[in-house]
mmCIF file of C-alpha atoms in Angstrom:
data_model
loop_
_atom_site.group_PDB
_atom_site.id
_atom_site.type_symbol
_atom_site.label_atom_id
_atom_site.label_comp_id
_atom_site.label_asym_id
_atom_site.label_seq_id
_atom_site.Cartn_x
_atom_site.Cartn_y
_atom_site.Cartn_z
ATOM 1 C CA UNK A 229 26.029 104.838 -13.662
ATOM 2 C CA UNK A 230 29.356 102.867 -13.396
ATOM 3 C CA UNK A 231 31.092 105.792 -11.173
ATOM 4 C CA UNK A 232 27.725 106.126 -8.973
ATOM 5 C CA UNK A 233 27.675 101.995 -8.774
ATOM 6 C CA UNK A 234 31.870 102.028 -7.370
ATOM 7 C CA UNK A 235 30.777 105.327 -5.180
ATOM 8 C CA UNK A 236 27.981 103.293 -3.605
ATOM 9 C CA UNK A 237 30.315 100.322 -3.164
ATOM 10 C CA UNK A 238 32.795 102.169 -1.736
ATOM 11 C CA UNK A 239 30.415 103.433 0.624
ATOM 12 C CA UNK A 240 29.211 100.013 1.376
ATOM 13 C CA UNK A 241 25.806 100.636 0.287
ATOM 14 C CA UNK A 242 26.300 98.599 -3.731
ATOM 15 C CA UNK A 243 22.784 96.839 -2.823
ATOM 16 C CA UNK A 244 21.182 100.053 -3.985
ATOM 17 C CA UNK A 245 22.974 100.612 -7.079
ATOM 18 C CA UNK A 246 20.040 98.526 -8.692
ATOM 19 C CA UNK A 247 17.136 101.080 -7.285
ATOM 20 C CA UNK A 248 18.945 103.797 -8.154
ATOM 21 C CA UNK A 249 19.228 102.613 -11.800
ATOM 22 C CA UNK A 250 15.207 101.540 -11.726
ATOM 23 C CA UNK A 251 14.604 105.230 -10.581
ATOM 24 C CA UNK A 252 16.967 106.692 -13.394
ATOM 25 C CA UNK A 253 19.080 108.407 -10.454
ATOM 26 C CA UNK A 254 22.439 109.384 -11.997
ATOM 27 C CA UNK A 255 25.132 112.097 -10.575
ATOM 28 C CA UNK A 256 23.100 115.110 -11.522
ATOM 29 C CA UNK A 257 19.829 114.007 -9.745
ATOM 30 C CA UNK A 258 22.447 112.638 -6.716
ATOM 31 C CA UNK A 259 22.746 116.527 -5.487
ATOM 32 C CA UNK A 260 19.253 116.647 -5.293
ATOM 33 C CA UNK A 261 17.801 113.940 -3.366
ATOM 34 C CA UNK A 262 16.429 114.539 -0.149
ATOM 35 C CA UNK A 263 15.983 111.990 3.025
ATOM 36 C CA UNK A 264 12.228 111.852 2.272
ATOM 37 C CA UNK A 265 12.698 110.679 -1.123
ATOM 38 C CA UNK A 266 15.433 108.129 -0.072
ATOM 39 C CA UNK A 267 12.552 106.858 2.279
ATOM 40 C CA UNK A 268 10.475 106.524 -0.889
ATOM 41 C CA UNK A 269 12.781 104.606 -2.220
ATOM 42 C CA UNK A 270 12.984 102.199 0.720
ATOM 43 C CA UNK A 271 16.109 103.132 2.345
ATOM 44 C CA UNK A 272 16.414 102.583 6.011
ATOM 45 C CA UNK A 273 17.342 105.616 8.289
ATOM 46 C CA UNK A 274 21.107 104.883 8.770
ATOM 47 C CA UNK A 275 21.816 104.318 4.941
ATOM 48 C CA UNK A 276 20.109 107.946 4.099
ATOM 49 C CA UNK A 277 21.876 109.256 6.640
ATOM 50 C CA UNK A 278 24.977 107.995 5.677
ATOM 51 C CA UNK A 279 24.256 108.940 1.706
ATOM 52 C CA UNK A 280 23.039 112.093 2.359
ATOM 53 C CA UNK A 281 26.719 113.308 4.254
ATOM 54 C CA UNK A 282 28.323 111.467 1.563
ATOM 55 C CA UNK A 283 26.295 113.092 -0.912
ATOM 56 C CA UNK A 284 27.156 116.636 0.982
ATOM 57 C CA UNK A 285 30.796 115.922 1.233
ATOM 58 C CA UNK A 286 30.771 115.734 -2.682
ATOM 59 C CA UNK A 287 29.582 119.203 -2.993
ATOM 60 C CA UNK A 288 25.597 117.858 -3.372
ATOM 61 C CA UNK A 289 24.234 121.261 -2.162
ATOM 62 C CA UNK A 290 23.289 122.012 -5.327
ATOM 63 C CA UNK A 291 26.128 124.299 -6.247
ATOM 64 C CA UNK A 292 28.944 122.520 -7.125
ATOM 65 C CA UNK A 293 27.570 118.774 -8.864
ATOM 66 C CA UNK A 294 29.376 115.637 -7.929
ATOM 67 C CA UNK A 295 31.085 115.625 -10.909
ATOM 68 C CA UNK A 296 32.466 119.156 -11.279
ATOM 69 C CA UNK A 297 35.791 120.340 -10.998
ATOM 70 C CA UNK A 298 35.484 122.198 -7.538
ATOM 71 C CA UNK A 299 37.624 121.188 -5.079
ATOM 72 C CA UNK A 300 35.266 118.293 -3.910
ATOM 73 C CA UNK A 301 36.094 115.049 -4.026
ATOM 74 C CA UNK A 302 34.465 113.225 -7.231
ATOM 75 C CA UNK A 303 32.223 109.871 -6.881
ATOM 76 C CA UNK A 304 35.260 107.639 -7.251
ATOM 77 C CA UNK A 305 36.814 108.834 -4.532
ATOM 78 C CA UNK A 306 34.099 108.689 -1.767
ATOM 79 C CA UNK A 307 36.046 110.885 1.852
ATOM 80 C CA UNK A 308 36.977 107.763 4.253
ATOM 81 C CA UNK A 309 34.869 106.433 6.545
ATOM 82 C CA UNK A 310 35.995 105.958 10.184
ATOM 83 C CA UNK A 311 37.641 102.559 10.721
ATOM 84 C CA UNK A 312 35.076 100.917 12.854
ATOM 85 C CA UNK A 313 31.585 102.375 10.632
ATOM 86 C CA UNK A 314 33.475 100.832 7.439
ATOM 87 C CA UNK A 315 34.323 97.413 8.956
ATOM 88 C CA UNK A 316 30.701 97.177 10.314
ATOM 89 C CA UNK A 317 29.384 98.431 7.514
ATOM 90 C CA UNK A 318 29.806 94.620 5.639
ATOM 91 C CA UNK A 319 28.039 93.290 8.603
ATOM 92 C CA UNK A 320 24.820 95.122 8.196
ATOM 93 C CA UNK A 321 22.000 93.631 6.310
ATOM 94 C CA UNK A 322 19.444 94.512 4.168
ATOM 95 C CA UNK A 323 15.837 92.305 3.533
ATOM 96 C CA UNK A 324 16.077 90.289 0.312
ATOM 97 C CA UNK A 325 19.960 90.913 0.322
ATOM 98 C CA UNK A 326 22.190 87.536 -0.743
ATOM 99 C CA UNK A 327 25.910 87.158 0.829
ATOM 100 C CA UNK A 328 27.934 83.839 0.548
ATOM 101 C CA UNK A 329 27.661 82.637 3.613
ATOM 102 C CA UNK A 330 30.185 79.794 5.178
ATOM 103 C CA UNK A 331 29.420 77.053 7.597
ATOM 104 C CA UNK A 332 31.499 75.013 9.795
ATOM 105 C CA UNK A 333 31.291 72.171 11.339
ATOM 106 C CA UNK A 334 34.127 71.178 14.190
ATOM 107 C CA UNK A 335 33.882 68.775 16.595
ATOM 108 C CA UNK A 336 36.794 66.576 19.007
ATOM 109 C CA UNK A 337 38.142 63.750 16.878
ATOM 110 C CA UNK A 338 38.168 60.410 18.953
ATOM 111 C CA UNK A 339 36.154 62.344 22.053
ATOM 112 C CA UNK A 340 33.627 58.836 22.755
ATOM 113 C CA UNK A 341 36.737 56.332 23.189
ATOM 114 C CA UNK A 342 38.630 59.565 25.277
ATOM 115 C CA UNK A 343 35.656 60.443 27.398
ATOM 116 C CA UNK A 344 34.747 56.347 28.034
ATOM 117 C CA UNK A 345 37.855 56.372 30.208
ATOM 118 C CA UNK A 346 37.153 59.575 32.487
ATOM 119 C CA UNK A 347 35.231 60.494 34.954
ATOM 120 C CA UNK A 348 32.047 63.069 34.494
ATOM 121 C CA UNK A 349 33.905 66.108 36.075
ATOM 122 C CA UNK A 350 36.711 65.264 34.003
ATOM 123 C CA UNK A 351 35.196 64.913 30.927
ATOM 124 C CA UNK A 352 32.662 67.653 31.374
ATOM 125 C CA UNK A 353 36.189 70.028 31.873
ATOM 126 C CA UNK A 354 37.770 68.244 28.557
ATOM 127 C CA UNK A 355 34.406 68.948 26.393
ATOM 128 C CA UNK A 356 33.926 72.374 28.413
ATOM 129 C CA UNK A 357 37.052 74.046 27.401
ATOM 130 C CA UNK A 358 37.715 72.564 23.986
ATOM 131 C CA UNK A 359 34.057 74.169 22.848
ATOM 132 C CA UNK A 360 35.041 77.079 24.456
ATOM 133 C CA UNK A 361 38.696 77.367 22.443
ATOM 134 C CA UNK A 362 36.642 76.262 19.334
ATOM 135 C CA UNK A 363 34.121 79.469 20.042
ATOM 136 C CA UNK A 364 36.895 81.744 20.739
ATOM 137 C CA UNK A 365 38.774 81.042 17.844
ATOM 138 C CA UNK A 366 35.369 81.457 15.445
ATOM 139 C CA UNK A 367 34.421 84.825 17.107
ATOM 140 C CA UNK A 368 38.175 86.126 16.605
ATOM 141 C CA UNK A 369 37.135 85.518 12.929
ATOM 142 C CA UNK A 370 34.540 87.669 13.195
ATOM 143 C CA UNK A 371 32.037 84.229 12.961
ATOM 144 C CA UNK A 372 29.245 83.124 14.834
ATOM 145 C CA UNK A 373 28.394 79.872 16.932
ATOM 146 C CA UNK A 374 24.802 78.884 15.794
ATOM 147 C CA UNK A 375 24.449 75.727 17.878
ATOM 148 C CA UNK A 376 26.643 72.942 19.820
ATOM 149 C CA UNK A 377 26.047 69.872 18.933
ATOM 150 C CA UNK A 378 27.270 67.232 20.891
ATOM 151 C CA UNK A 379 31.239 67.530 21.467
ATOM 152 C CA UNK A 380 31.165 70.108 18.259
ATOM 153 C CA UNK A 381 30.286 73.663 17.122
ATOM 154 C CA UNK A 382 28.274 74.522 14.139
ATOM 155 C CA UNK A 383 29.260 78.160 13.006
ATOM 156 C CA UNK A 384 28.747 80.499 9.918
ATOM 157 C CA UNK A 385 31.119 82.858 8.952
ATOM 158 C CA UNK A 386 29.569 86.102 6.543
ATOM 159 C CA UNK A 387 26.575 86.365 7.449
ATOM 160 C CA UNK A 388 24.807 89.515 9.782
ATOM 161 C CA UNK A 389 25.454 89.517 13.234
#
């Protein structure tokens, strides 16, 4: 179960390592599993998908098992997924999952004593762009702005889009 748990991690998909194991599924059943029983099991559409090619490109038609000596690739070395599926694979979430999630809190030091001595236009261009750096800066980081609050930005990094 330890290679099947790092080829499921490597494929992005380690929150069913646990089913798997409840189901006694181990690299000889692997081969063998078809997309109606990884609906059974409560796998979404995308996630069978993607197990059942990476189950294929390990030789899972039955012939060859994931762990023989054919010129297949073995569990621990899963083929590599394109750049952009693998990057948005950590972004996907599943229903009961847990992530560490990270929340920030930034907002313009001093802005009440700044904004006392400018006019509205002015100050609504000050507050304006300064949120607007502070967004940019947490979307280049792959974060997301959950709410403005006042002269600051409330964001959380790691969790789904």
């Amino acid at each position: 179960m330890d290679d099947l748990g790092k080829w499921l991690k490597k494929l992005g998909l380690w929150d069913y390592a646990g089913v798997f194991a409840e189901h006694a599924i181990d690299e000889e059943v692997l081969p063998d599993l078809t997309d109606s029983e990884l609906k059974e099991l409560g796998i979404p559409l995308g996630h069978r998908k993607k197990l059942l090619k990476a189950i294929a490109a390990l030789g899972g038609d039955g012939a060859d098992g994931p762990t023989s000596t054919a010129s297949t690739p073995s569990l621990t070395s899963p083929p590599p997924a394109p750049g952009a599926e693998a990057s948005l694979a950590a972004w996907k979430r599943m229903p009961g999952e847990r992530r560490p999630v990270t929340m920030l809190f930034a907002d313009i030091t001093g802005s009440t004593a700044l904004t006392e001595k400018l006019d509205s236009e002015d100050t609504h261009d000050l507050l304006y762009g300064a949120t607007r750096l502070m967004c940019q800066a947490v979307e280049s980081k792959r974060g997301t702005v959950c709410r403005f609050m006042g002269d600051g930005v409330m964001a959380m990094f790691g969790a789904p889009l």
